[in-house]
mmCIF file of C-alpha atoms in Angstrom:
data_model
loop_
_atom_site.group_PDB
_atom_site.id
_atom_site.type_symbol
_atom_site.label_atom_id
_atom_site.label_comp_id
_atom_site.label_asym_id
_atom_site.label_seq_id
_atom_site.Cartn_x
_atom_site.Cartn_y
_atom_site.Cartn_z
ATOM 1 C CA UNK A 1 -19.364 13.312 -19.230
ATOM 2 C CA UNK A 2 -19.279 9.900 -20.825
ATOM 3 C CA UNK A 3 -16.520 7.361 -21.003
ATOM 4 C CA UNK A 4 -13.498 6.502 -18.937
ATOM 5 C CA UNK A 5 -10.238 4.609 -19.412
ATOM 6 C CA UNK A 6 -8.705 2.320 -16.826
ATOM 7 C CA UNK A 7 -6.033 -0.300 -16.161
ATOM 8 C CA UNK A 8 -7.719 -3.702 -16.139
ATOM 9 C CA UNK A 9 -6.453 -7.109 -15.025
ATOM 10 C CA UNK A 10 -6.871 -9.547 -17.923
ATOM 11 C CA UNK A 11 -5.051 -12.748 -16.953
ATOM 12 C CA UNK A 12 -1.892 -13.738 -15.074
ATOM 13 C CA UNK A 13 0.918 -11.513 -16.293
ATOM 14 C CA UNK A 14 -1.317 -9.260 -18.368
ATOM 15 C CA UNK A 15 -3.015 -5.916 -17.820
ATOM 16 C CA UNK A 16 -4.520 -3.629 -20.432
ATOM 17 C CA UNK A 17 -5.770 -0.071 -20.636
ATOM 18 C CA UNK A 18 -9.434 -0.389 -21.588
ATOM 19 C CA UNK A 19 -12.469 1.790 -22.132
ATOM 20 C CA UNK A 20 -14.753 1.521 -19.122
ATOM 21 C CA UNK A 21 -17.920 3.148 -17.865
ATOM 22 C CA UNK A 22 -17.812 6.660 -16.498
ATOM 23 C CA UNK A 23 -18.511 6.363 -12.749
ATOM 24 C CA UNK A 24 -21.684 7.433 -11.045
ATOM 25 C CA UNK A 25 -22.826 7.427 -7.422
ATOM 26 C CA UNK A 26 -24.013 3.826 -7.486
ATOM 27 C CA UNK A 27 -21.890 0.695 -7.205
ATOM 28 C CA UNK A 28 -22.822 -1.155 -10.389
ATOM 29 C CA UNK A 29 -22.380 -4.846 -11.141
ATOM 30 C CA UNK A 30 -19.051 -5.798 -12.655
ATOM 31 C CA UNK A 31 -15.996 -8.042 -12.270
ATOM 32 C CA UNK A 32 -15.345 -8.753 -8.607
ATOM 33 C CA UNK A 33 -18.337 -6.820 -7.260
ATOM 34 C CA UNK A 34 -19.941 -8.660 -4.369
ATOM 35 C CA UNK A 35 -23.569 -9.428 -5.327
ATOM 36 C CA UNK A 36 -24.712 -7.931 -2.027
ATOM 37 C CA UNK A 37 -23.044 -4.632 -2.974
ATOM 38 C CA UNK A 38 -24.593 -4.367 -6.439
ATOM 39 C CA UNK A 39 -26.835 -1.328 -6.700
ATOM 40 C CA UNK A 40 -25.515 0.236 -3.527
ATOM 41 C CA UNK A 41 -26.353 3.966 -3.578
ATOM 42 C CA UNK A 42 -23.535 6.362 -2.712
ATOM 43 C CA UNK A 43 -25.112 9.781 -2.384
ATOM 44 C CA UNK A 44 -22.482 10.310 0.309
ATOM 45 C CA UNK A 45 -19.774 9.987 -2.362
ATOM 46 C CA UNK A 46 -17.978 12.050 -4.992
ATOM 47 C CA UNK A 47 -16.605 11.612 -8.495
ATOM 48 C CA UNK A 48 -12.908 12.396 -8.834
ATOM 49 C CA UNK A 49 -10.855 13.362 -11.824
ATOM 50 C CA UNK A 50 -7.779 11.301 -11.015
ATOM 51 C CA UNK A 51 -4.620 13.407 -10.749
ATOM 52 C CA UNK A 52 -2.266 10.601 -9.725
ATOM 53 C CA UNK A 53 -2.720 6.901 -9.037
ATOM 54 C CA UNK A 54 0.107 4.570 -8.107
ATOM 55 C CA UNK A 55 1.023 0.990 -8.963
ATOM 56 C CA UNK A 56 1.374 -1.005 -5.755
ATOM 57 C CA UNK A 57 3.115 -4.260 -4.928
ATOM 58 C CA UNK A 58 -0.262 -5.527 -3.741
ATOM 59 C CA UNK A 59 -1.553 -5.055 -7.287
ATOM 60 C CA UNK A 60 1.326 -7.212 -8.517
ATOM 61 C CA UNK A 61 0.168 -10.165 -6.432
ATOM 62 C CA UNK A 62 -3.082 -10.145 -8.398
ATOM 63 C CA UNK A 63 -1.421 -9.544 -11.753
ATOM 64 C CA UNK A 64 0.918 -12.483 -11.173
ATOM 65 C CA UNK A 65 -2.124 -14.702 -10.710
ATOM 66 C CA UNK A 66 -1.480 -15.251 -7.016
ATOM 67 C CA UNK A 67 -5.028 -14.415 -5.967
ATOM 68 C CA UNK A 68 -8.546 -15.223 -7.148
ATOM 69 C CA UNK A 69 -8.929 -11.842 -8.872
ATOM 70 C CA UNK A 70 -11.369 -12.078 -11.818
ATOM 71 C CA UNK A 71 -10.544 -11.008 -15.344
ATOM 72 C CA UNK A 72 -11.820 -7.518 -16.028
ATOM 73 C CA UNK A 73 -11.122 -6.159 -12.547
ATOM 74 C CA UNK A 74 -10.227 -2.450 -12.671
ATOM 75 C CA UNK A 75 -7.060 -2.057 -10.610
ATOM 76 C CA UNK A 76 -5.808 0.693 -8.352
ATOM 77 C CA UNK A 77 -6.219 1.618 -4.702
ATOM 78 C CA UNK A 78 -3.738 4.510 -4.416
ATOM 79 C CA UNK A 79 -5.685 7.566 -5.585
ATOM 80 C CA UNK A 80 -5.288 11.336 -5.474
ATOM 81 C CA UNK A 81 -7.799 13.448 -7.360
ATOM 82 C CA UNK A 82 -9.831 16.581 -7.936
ATOM 83 C CA UNK A 83 -13.496 16.551 -6.953
ATOM 84 C CA UNK A 84 -15.696 17.195 -9.993
ATOM 85 C CA UNK A 85 -19.087 15.989 -8.714
ATOM 86 C CA UNK A 86 -20.522 15.660 -5.213
ATOM 87 C CA UNK A 87 -23.404 13.539 -3.977
ATOM 88 C CA UNK A 88 -26.459 15.146 -2.409
ATOM 89 C CA UNK A 89 -25.455 14.002 1.093
ATOM 90 C CA UNK A 90 -21.939 15.465 0.963
ATOM 91 C CA UNK A 91 -21.656 18.596 3.115
ATOM 92 C CA UNK A 92 -18.018 19.583 3.501
ATOM 93 C CA UNK A 93 -16.119 18.397 0.431
ATOM 94 C CA UNK A 94 -16.604 20.739 -2.531
ATOM 95 C CA UNK A 95 -16.079 20.691 -6.274
ATOM 96 C CA UNK A 96 -12.526 21.659 -7.088
ATOM 97 C CA UNK A 97 -11.022 20.252 -3.884
ATOM 98 C CA UNK A 98 -7.778 18.302 -4.328
ATOM 99 C CA UNK A 99 -7.880 15.262 -2.087
ATOM 100 C CA UNK A 100 -6.058 12.118 -1.047
ATOM 101 C CA UNK A 101 -8.125 8.926 -0.887
ATOM 102 C CA UNK A 102 -7.314 6.359 1.827
ATOM 103 C CA UNK A 103 -7.027 2.980 0.157
ATOM 104 C CA UNK A 104 -9.188 1.305 2.768
ATOM 105 C CA UNK A 105 -12.835 2.232 2.345
ATOM 106 C CA UNK A 106 -14.570 3.169 5.581
ATOM 107 C CA UNK A 107 -18.097 4.269 6.439
ATOM 108 C CA UNK A 108 -17.302 6.345 9.536
ATOM 109 C CA UNK A 109 -20.364 4.966 11.303
ATOM 110 C CA UNK A 110 -19.565 1.470 12.557
ATOM 111 C CA UNK A 111 -17.801 0.590 15.804
ATOM 112 C CA UNK A 112 -14.493 -0.071 14.040
ATOM 113 C CA UNK A 113 -14.466 3.295 12.284
ATOM 114 C CA UNK A 114 -15.388 5.136 15.477
ATOM 115 C CA UNK A 115 -12.400 3.488 17.163
ATOM 116 C CA UNK A 116 -10.091 4.589 14.280
ATOM 117 C CA UNK A 117 -9.867 1.041 12.955
ATOM 118 C CA UNK A 118 -10.877 2.141 9.478
ATOM 119 C CA UNK A 119 -8.971 -0.790 7.960
ATOM 120 C CA UNK A 120 -11.645 -3.160 9.268
ATOM 121 C CA UNK A 121 -14.815 -1.175 8.571
ATOM 122 C CA UNK A 122 -17.823 -3.419 9.115
ATOM 123 C CA UNK A 123 -20.175 -1.933 6.523
ATOM 124 C CA UNK A 124 -18.343 -1.850 3.185
ATOM 125 C CA UNK A 125 -17.586 -5.515 2.427
ATOM 126 C CA UNK A 126 -20.359 -8.088 2.886
ATOM 127 C CA UNK A 127 -17.848 -10.934 3.219
ATOM 128 C CA UNK A 128 -15.695 -9.680 6.091
ATOM 129 C CA UNK A 129 -14.486 -6.439 7.698
ATOM 130 C CA UNK A 130 -12.218 -4.321 5.534
ATOM 131 C CA UNK A 131 -12.327 -3.121 1.954
ATOM 132 C CA UNK A 132 -10.265 -1.406 -0.733
ATOM 133 C CA UNK A 133 -10.620 -0.064 -4.264
ATOM 134 C CA UNK A 134 -9.822 -2.378 -7.154
ATOM 135 C CA UNK A 135 -8.885 -5.357 -5.030
ATOM 136 C CA UNK A 136 -9.942 -8.977 -4.952
ATOM 137 C CA UNK A 137 -12.463 -10.054 -2.289
ATOM 138 C CA UNK A 138 -12.781 -6.497 -0.975
ATOM 139 C CA UNK A 139 -16.398 -5.869 -1.888
ATOM 140 C CA UNK A 140 -15.889 -4.928 -5.518
ATOM 141 C CA UNK A 141 -15.355 -1.168 -5.241
ATOM 142 C CA UNK A 142 -14.023 -0.040 -8.609
ATOM 143 C CA UNK A 143 -10.300 0.741 -8.795
ATOM 144 C CA UNK A 144 -8.729 4.102 -9.455
ATOM 145 C CA UNK A 145 -5.993 3.435 -12.027
ATOM 146 C CA UNK A 146 -8.261 5.340 -14.335
ATOM 147 C CA UNK A 147 -9.242 8.774 -15.538
ATOM 148 C CA UNK A 148 -12.244 9.056 -13.204
ATOM 149 C CA UNK A 149 -13.364 7.164 -10.105
ATOM 150 C CA UNK A 150 -16.177 7.194 -7.568
ATOM 151 C CA UNK A 151 -15.272 7.490 -3.886
ATOM 152 C CA UNK A 152 -17.950 6.825 -1.215
ATOM 153 C CA UNK A 153 -18.247 8.381 2.282
ATOM 154 C CA UNK A 154 -16.444 11.483 1.088
ATOM 155 C CA UNK A 155 -16.917 13.742 4.102
ATOM 156 C CA UNK A 156 -15.458 11.128 6.425
ATOM 157 C CA UNK A 157 -12.675 9.673 4.319
ATOM 158 C CA UNK A 158 -11.121 12.285 2.097
ATOM 159 C CA UNK A 159 -8.054 14.265 3.126
ATOM 160 C CA UNK A 160 -8.339 17.716 1.536
ATOM 161 C CA UNK A 161 -5.088 19.484 0.773
ATOM 162 C CA UNK A 162 -5.308 22.995 2.276
ATOM 163 C CA UNK A 163 -3.617 24.794 -0.627
ATOM 164 C CA UNK A 164 -4.177 23.338 -4.088
ATOM 165 C CA UNK A 165 -1.295 25.136 -5.799
ATOM 166 C CA UNK A 166 1.163 24.252 -3.051
ATOM 167 C CA UNK A 167 -0.071 20.656 -3.084
ATOM 168 C CA UNK A 168 0.557 20.308 -6.810
ATOM 169 C CA UNK A 169 4.140 21.399 -6.219
ATOM 170 C CA UNK A 170 4.495 18.469 -3.793
ATOM 171 C CA UNK A 171 2.219 16.035 -5.622
ATOM 172 C CA UNK A 172 4.917 13.377 -6.123
ATOM 173 C CA UNK A 173 5.155 13.135 -2.348
ATOM 174 C CA UNK A 174 1.491 13.682 -1.534
ATOM 175 C CA UNK A 175 0.370 10.907 -3.882
ATOM 176 C CA UNK A 176 2.018 8.467 -1.449
ATOM 177 C CA UNK A 177 -0.484 9.380 1.304
ATOM 178 C CA UNK A 178 -3.202 7.101 -0.057
ATOM 179 C CA UNK A 179 -1.298 3.957 0.948
ATOM 180 C CA UNK A 180 2.447 3.501 0.761
ATOM 181 C CA UNK A 181 3.609 6.207 3.178
ATOM 182 C CA UNK A 182 1.014 5.487 5.891
ATOM 183 C CA UNK A 183 1.629 1.766 5.395
ATOM 184 C CA UNK A 184 5.364 2.096 5.878
ATOM 185 C CA UNK A 185 4.801 4.464 8.795
ATOM 186 C CA UNK A 186 2.276 2.094 10.372
ATOM 187 C CA UNK A 187 4.821 -0.705 10.096
ATOM 188 C CA UNK A 188 7.393 1.421 11.912
ATOM 189 C CA UNK A 189 4.948 2.606 14.589
ATOM 190 C CA UNK A 190 3.664 -0.955 15.096
ATOM 191 C CA UNK A 191 7.240 -2.150 15.525
ATOM 192 C CA UNK A 192 7.777 0.395 18.274
ATOM 193 C CA UNK A 193 10.397 2.485 16.481
ATOM 194 C CA UNK A 194 11.529 5.379 18.674
ATOM 195 C CA UNK A 195 14.558 7.661 18.978
ATOM 196 C CA UNK A 196 17.743 5.632 19.223
ATOM 197 C CA UNK A 197 16.181 2.358 18.050
ATOM 198 C CA UNK A 198 17.897 -0.137 15.785
ATOM 199 C CA UNK A 199 15.518 -1.344 13.096
ATOM 200 C CA UNK A 200 15.528 -4.118 10.517
ATOM 201 C CA UNK A 201 13.255 -3.700 7.479
ATOM 202 C CA UNK A 202 12.663 -6.839 5.427
ATOM 203 C CA UNK A 203 12.155 -5.862 1.784
ATOM 204 C CA UNK A 204 13.419 -2.889 -0.220
ATOM 205 C CA UNK A 205 10.400 -2.509 -2.466
ATOM 206 C CA UNK A 206 8.419 0.727 -2.213
ATOM 207 C CA UNK A 207 6.707 -0.191 1.072
ATOM 208 C CA UNK A 208 10.009 -1.277 2.604
ATOM 209 C CA UNK A 209 11.644 1.971 1.519
ATOM 210 C CA UNK A 210 8.694 3.911 2.945
ATOM 211 C CA UNK A 211 9.035 2.000 6.217
ATOM 212 C CA UNK A 212 12.761 2.752 6.317
ATOM 213 C CA UNK A 213 12.165 6.467 5.705
ATOM 214 C CA UNK A 214 9.425 6.405 8.356
ATOM 215 C CA UNK A 215 11.796 4.802 10.863
ATOM 216 C CA UNK A 216 14.240 7.639 10.213
ATOM 217 C CA UNK A 217 11.470 10.205 10.780
ATOM 218 C CA UNK A 218 10.694 8.514 14.106
ATOM 219 C CA UNK A 219 14.300 8.897 15.211
ATOM 220 C CA UNK A 220 15.826 5.462 14.660
ATOM 221 C CA UNK A 221 19.576 5.355 15.239
ATOM 222 C CA UNK A 222 20.224 2.725 12.565
ATOM 223 C CA UNK A 223 17.904 1.396 9.851
ATOM 224 C CA UNK A 224 19.008 -1.817 8.141
ATOM 225 C CA UNK A 225 17.190 -2.934 4.983
ATOM 226 C CA UNK A 226 17.444 -6.483 3.638
ATOM 227 C CA UNK A 227 16.546 -7.675 0.147
ATOM 228 C CA UNK A 228 17.573 -9.998 -2.684
ATOM 229 C CA UNK A 229 17.598 -7.168 -5.236
ATOM 230 C CA UNK A 230 20.798 -5.138 -5.554
ATOM 231 C CA UNK A 231 19.142 -2.198 -7.330
ATOM 232 C CA UNK A 232 16.595 -1.815 -4.553
ATOM 233 C CA UNK A 233 19.296 -2.063 -1.891
ATOM 234 C CA UNK A 234 21.177 0.732 -3.635
ATOM 235 C CA UNK A 235 18.024 2.855 -3.436
ATOM 236 C CA UNK A 236 17.840 2.218 0.327
ATOM 237 C CA UNK A 237 21.442 3.329 0.739
ATOM 238 C CA UNK A 238 20.718 6.509 -1.230
ATOM 239 C CA UNK A 239 18.893 8.008 1.778
ATOM 240 C CA UNK A 240 21.105 6.717 4.564
ATOM 241 C CA UNK A 241 20.080 3.134 5.278
ATOM 242 C CA UNK A 242 22.453 0.262 5.972
ATOM 243 C CA UNK A 243 21.760 -2.788 3.810
ATOM 244 C CA UNK A 244 22.196 -6.555 3.773
ATOM 245 C CA UNK A 245 22.224 -8.501 0.513
ATOM 246 C CA UNK A 246 20.242 -11.676 1.162
ATOM 247 C CA UNK A 247 20.969 -13.053 -2.312
ATOM 248 C CA UNK A 248 24.577 -13.659 -1.275
ATOM 249 C CA UNK A 249 24.267 -14.846 2.327
ATOM 250 C CA UNK A 250 21.705 -16.625 4.485
ATOM 251 C CA UNK A 251 23.047 -15.619 7.926
ATOM 252 C CA UNK A 252 20.914 -12.554 8.620
ATOM 253 C CA UNK A 253 21.982 -12.331 12.255
ATOM 254 C CA UNK A 254 25.635 -12.451 11.259
ATOM 255 C CA UNK A 255 25.194 -9.654 8.725
ATOM 256 C CA UNK A 256 23.404 -7.513 11.303
ATOM 257 C CA UNK A 257 26.236 -8.180 13.775
ATOM 258 C CA UNK A 258 28.727 -6.809 11.250
ATOM 259 C CA UNK A 259 26.794 -3.522 11.289
ATOM 260 C CA UNK A 260 25.705 -3.244 14.936
ATOM 261 C CA UNK A 261 28.177 -5.460 16.782
ATOM 262 C CA UNK A 262 25.324 -7.697 17.965
ATOM 263 C CA UNK A 263 23.144 -10.067 15.893
ATOM 264 C CA UNK A 264 19.835 -8.482 16.819
ATOM 265 C CA UNK A 265 17.779 -5.322 16.499
ATOM 266 C CA UNK A 266 15.263 -3.591 18.739
ATOM 267 C CA UNK A 267 12.419 -3.968 16.255
ATOM 268 C CA UNK A 268 11.661 -5.304 12.786
ATOM 269 C CA UNK A 269 9.209 -4.670 9.947
ATOM 270 C CA UNK A 270 8.017 -7.221 7.370
ATOM 271 C CA UNK A 271 7.460 -5.431 4.054
ATOM 272 C CA UNK A 272 7.565 -8.549 1.870
ATOM 273 C CA UNK A 273 4.487 -10.656 2.572
ATOM 274 C CA UNK A 274 3.333 -14.005 1.306
ATOM 275 C CA UNK A 275 5.545 -14.292 -1.787
ATOM 276 C CA UNK A 276 8.704 -14.245 0.331
ATOM 277 C CA UNK A 277 11.804 -16.153 -0.748
ATOM 278 C CA UNK A 278 14.455 -17.837 1.335
ATOM 279 C CA UNK A 279 17.921 -16.374 1.689
ATOM 280 C CA UNK A 280 21.208 -17.265 0.007
ATOM 281 C CA UNK A 281 22.400 -18.049 -3.501
ATOM 282 C CA UNK A 282 19.900 -20.857 -4.111
ATOM 283 C CA UNK A 283 16.883 -19.085 -2.664
ATOM 284 C CA UNK A 284 13.394 -20.230 -3.616
ATOM 285 C CA UNK A 285 9.916 -19.226 -2.542
ATOM 286 C CA UNK A 286 9.376 -19.941 1.141
ATOM 287 C CA UNK A 287 6.477 -17.799 2.389
ATOM 288 C CA UNK A 288 7.244 -17.995 6.129
ATOM 289 C CA UNK A 289 10.893 -16.941 5.715
ATOM 290 C CA UNK A 290 10.537 -13.285 6.597
ATOM 291 C CA UNK A 291 8.277 -13.837 9.593
ATOM 292 C CA UNK A 292 10.637 -16.444 11.022
ATOM 293 C CA UNK A 293 13.772 -14.430 10.309
ATOM 294 C CA UNK A 294 12.503 -11.239 11.931
ATOM 295 C CA UNK A 295 11.607 -13.198 15.068
ATOM 296 C CA UNK A 296 15.135 -14.585 15.034
ATOM 297 C CA UNK A 297 16.854 -11.195 14.867
ATOM 298 C CA UNK A 298 14.528 -9.098 17.052
ATOM 299 C CA UNK A 299 15.537 -8.854 20.708
ATOM 300 C CA UNK A 300 13.450 -10.381 23.459
ATOM 301 C CA UNK A 301 10.543 -8.109 24.290
ATOM 302 C CA UNK A 302 10.726 -6.446 20.870
ATOM 303 C CA UNK A 303 7.928 -5.683 18.464
ATOM 304 C CA UNK A 304 7.260 -6.814 14.899
ATOM 305 C CA UNK A 305 5.320 -4.645 12.461
ATOM 306 C CA UNK A 306 3.836 -6.702 9.626
ATOM 307 C CA UNK A 307 2.360 -4.487 6.891
ATOM 308 C CA UNK A 308 3.445 -7.059 4.274
ATOM 309 C CA UNK A 309 0.397 -8.671 2.651
ATOM 310 C CA UNK A 310 -0.750 -12.167 3.634
ATOM 311 C CA UNK A 311 -3.816 -13.720 2.048
ATOM 312 C CA UNK A 312 -6.353 -16.441 2.717
ATOM 313 C CA UNK A 313 -6.301 -17.668 -0.881
ATOM 314 C CA UNK A 314 -3.152 -18.137 -2.994
ATOM 315 C CA UNK A 315 -3.682 -20.545 -5.911
ATOM 316 C CA UNK A 316 -0.024 -20.272 -6.943
ATOM 317 C CA UNK A 317 1.430 -21.164 -3.545
ATOM 318 C CA UNK A 318 4.256 -23.647 -3.079
ATOM 319 C CA UNK A 319 2.187 -26.127 -1.023
ATOM 320 C CA UNK A 320 -1.411 -26.921 -0.124
ATOM 321 C CA UNK A 321 -1.235 -25.248 3.285
ATOM 322 C CA UNK A 322 0.087 -21.998 1.836
ATOM 323 C CA UNK A 323 -2.746 -21.975 -0.709
ATOM 324 C CA UNK A 324 -5.118 -21.158 2.162
ATOM 325 C CA UNK A 325 -2.690 -18.886 3.997
ATOM 326 C CA UNK A 326 -1.388 -21.466 6.459
ATOM 327 C CA UNK A 327 2.350 -20.929 6.907
ATOM 328 C CA UNK A 328 4.992 -22.742 8.952
ATOM 329 C CA UNK A 329 5.690 -19.947 11.396
ATOM 330 C CA UNK A 330 7.847 -20.509 14.472
ATOM 331 C CA UNK A 331 5.266 -19.112 16.858
ATOM 332 C CA UNK A 332 7.059 -20.807 19.742
ATOM 333 C CA UNK A 333 10.108 -18.648 19.086
ATOM 334 C CA UNK A 334 8.025 -15.485 19.113
ATOM 335 C CA UNK A 335 6.297 -16.622 22.300
ATOM 336 C CA UNK A 336 9.596 -17.457 24.012
ATOM 337 C CA UNK A 337 10.968 -13.998 23.139
ATOM 338 C CA UNK A 338 7.734 -12.235 24.225
ATOM 339 C CA UNK A 339 7.349 -10.549 20.871
ATOM 340 C CA UNK A 340 4.437 -8.316 19.986
ATOM 341 C CA UNK A 341 2.996 -8.816 16.482
ATOM 342 C CA UNK A 342 0.875 -6.237 14.653
ATOM 343 C CA UNK A 343 -0.672 -7.325 11.346
ATOM 344 C CA UNK A 344 -3.360 -6.307 8.898
ATOM 345 C CA UNK A 345 -4.192 -3.446 6.579
ATOM 346 C CA UNK A 346 -3.031 0.002 7.593
ATOM 347 C CA UNK A 347 -5.658 2.355 9.044
ATOM 348 C CA UNK A 348 -4.592 5.155 6.705
ATOM 349 C CA UNK A 349 -6.748 7.819 8.326
ATOM 350 C CA UNK A 350 -4.856 7.416 11.603
ATOM 351 C CA UNK A 351 -1.718 8.816 9.976
ATOM 352 C CA UNK A 352 -2.335 10.633 6.709
ATOM 353 C CA UNK A 353 -2.913 14.142 8.040
ATOM 354 C CA UNK A 354 0.284 14.243 10.104
ATOM 355 C CA UNK A 355 2.266 12.780 7.214
ATOM 356 C CA UNK A 356 0.760 15.398 4.883
ATOM 357 C CA UNK A 357 2.031 18.094 7.222
ATOM 358 C CA UNK A 358 5.480 16.496 7.311
ATOM 359 C CA UNK A 359 5.563 16.595 3.502
ATOM 360 C CA UNK A 360 4.225 20.122 3.111
ATOM 361 C CA UNK A 361 6.737 21.443 5.629
ATOM 362 C CA UNK A 362 9.762 19.671 4.210
ATOM 363 C CA UNK A 363 10.229 17.065 6.940
ATOM 364 C CA UNK A 364 9.535 14.058 4.703
ATOM 365 C CA UNK A 365 10.865 13.332 1.220
ATOM 366 C CA UNK A 366 9.011 10.127 0.512
ATOM 367 C CA UNK A 367 9.033 10.522 -3.303
ATOM 368 C CA UNK A 368 12.826 10.620 -3.280
ATOM 369 C CA UNK A 369 13.048 7.639 -0.922
ATOM 370 C CA UNK A 370 10.882 5.396 -3.124
ATOM 371 C CA UNK A 371 12.124 6.800 -6.457
ATOM 372 C CA UNK A 372 8.745 8.068 -7.677
ATOM 373 C CA UNK A 373 8.497 7.846 -11.464
ATOM 374 C CA UNK A 374 5.680 9.576 -13.371
ATOM 375 C CA UNK A 375 4.145 7.715 -16.318
ATOM 376 C CA UNK A 376 1.139 8.060 -18.633
ATOM 377 C CA UNK A 377 -1.909 5.842 -18.284
ATOM 378 C CA UNK A 378 -1.007 4.077 -21.541
ATOM 379 C CA UNK A 379 2.419 3.219 -20.091
ATOM 380 C CA UNK A 380 0.917 1.236 -17.210
ATOM 381 C CA UNK A 381 1.199 -2.262 -18.771
ATOM 382 C CA UNK A 382 4.902 -1.741 -19.448
ATOM 383 C CA UNK A 383 5.382 -0.346 -15.933
ATOM 384 C CA UNK A 384 3.741 -3.424 -14.429
ATOM 385 C CA UNK A 385 6.209 -5.610 -16.302
ATOM 386 C CA UNK A 386 9.177 -3.473 -15.250
ATOM 387 C CA UNK A 387 8.055 -3.420 -11.631
ATOM 388 C CA UNK A 388 7.532 -7.178 -11.656
ATOM 389 C CA UNK A 389 11.093 -7.532 -12.940
ATOM 390 C CA UNK A 390 12.424 -5.819 -9.826
ATOM 391 C CA UNK A 391 12.795 -2.192 -10.902
ATOM 392 C CA UNK A 392 13.504 0.082 -7.961
ATOM 393 C CA UNK A 393 10.794 2.576 -8.814
ATOM 394 C CA UNK A 394 7.417 3.619 -7.518
ATOM 395 C CA UNK A 395 5.358 4.123 -10.654
ATOM 396 C CA UNK A 396 2.909 7.017 -10.465
ATOM 397 C CA UNK A 397 0.291 7.168 -13.222
ATOM 398 C CA UNK A 398 -0.687 10.652 -14.430
ATOM 399 C CA UNK A 399 -3.907 9.943 -16.386
ATOM 400 C CA UNK A 400 -4.517 13.505 -17.588
ATOM 401 C CA UNK A 401 -0.932 14.695 -18.020
ATOM 402 C CA UNK A 402 -1.223 17.410 -15.352
ATOM 403 C CA UNK A 403 1.706 16.595 -13.058
ATOM 404 C CA UNK A 404 4.379 17.824 -15.445
ATOM 405 C CA UNK A 405 2.523 21.026 -16.246
#
């Protein structure tokens, strides 16, 4: 084959669908590729025909110009596809397999991978542990919001769906396994959600909704979701969550008390990240708001799951400290309350198989929870704008028009 089309970051606020090179089993030079990764041979990899690829809130940070992402970067780290070519070193993945791709790239050979910490693989990013497709400072692996993509370390990483026809019937749910569902689930697990727990989820974007649904799956008694966006709060209520509208009030503890009778929860999950705003009618960007507020409302001895993205470089930050990821966090409060914090990328491979089984057997309805919306590849620029405007949708790109068939 020759040729490929992909969603490319152009400049702040602008993405385009462009013609790009058809992938092969070598990491070629290009926008964002670490020089030490150029020419890296991937005979352990496969070429996928992309079936679905999702727009993520993490992509929006780059598109807004809030990172150092270079122009020309091919976006997309949430990938589900059909294997159409296998490298000579691939033993167990075959042509025709339908697979989910964990967003964090992992070699399967380093100490981190062997300890299931695939989110901090030591061999895929020359700058620091951890990597992802189509993301700034993550080694330069080409993104998957495209027609075709190369995926390395196929035997180790890929989750093969056991029944292709059955999987296509559930593809709107299964496409969430590459990132959003494991990320929300990881946030809930990290926060210690268990049967009977009361849970606060900060943020009603797709990851927040996935975390809320995950908390329900884990047996939470009450899940409260807070946001500034009324449409997204309505989506949270559509599957049984309580909500607090932070655009109207700034007393989070008081709003929780109206629901639970006490101003605190057993555990909390930050699904907002570094572009957080303050609370109340005159809210403005205040990146430490969510971290400080969840410490305030989580009981002593509780746990905080923090899957929300925080970065080391934010050129659009509100102050000089925040530009390098230094935030005014009330660590003393967390220390005094003996909180446990869990941060970082989600180790997708730790969770994706069990979540696949929950989907295939009707226990999880993640597509409904996040309002999955199928679009064409050419619709991606408009979807980015709509998502940036606060639409309560999880946009799923169908590059080859196969999902509706």
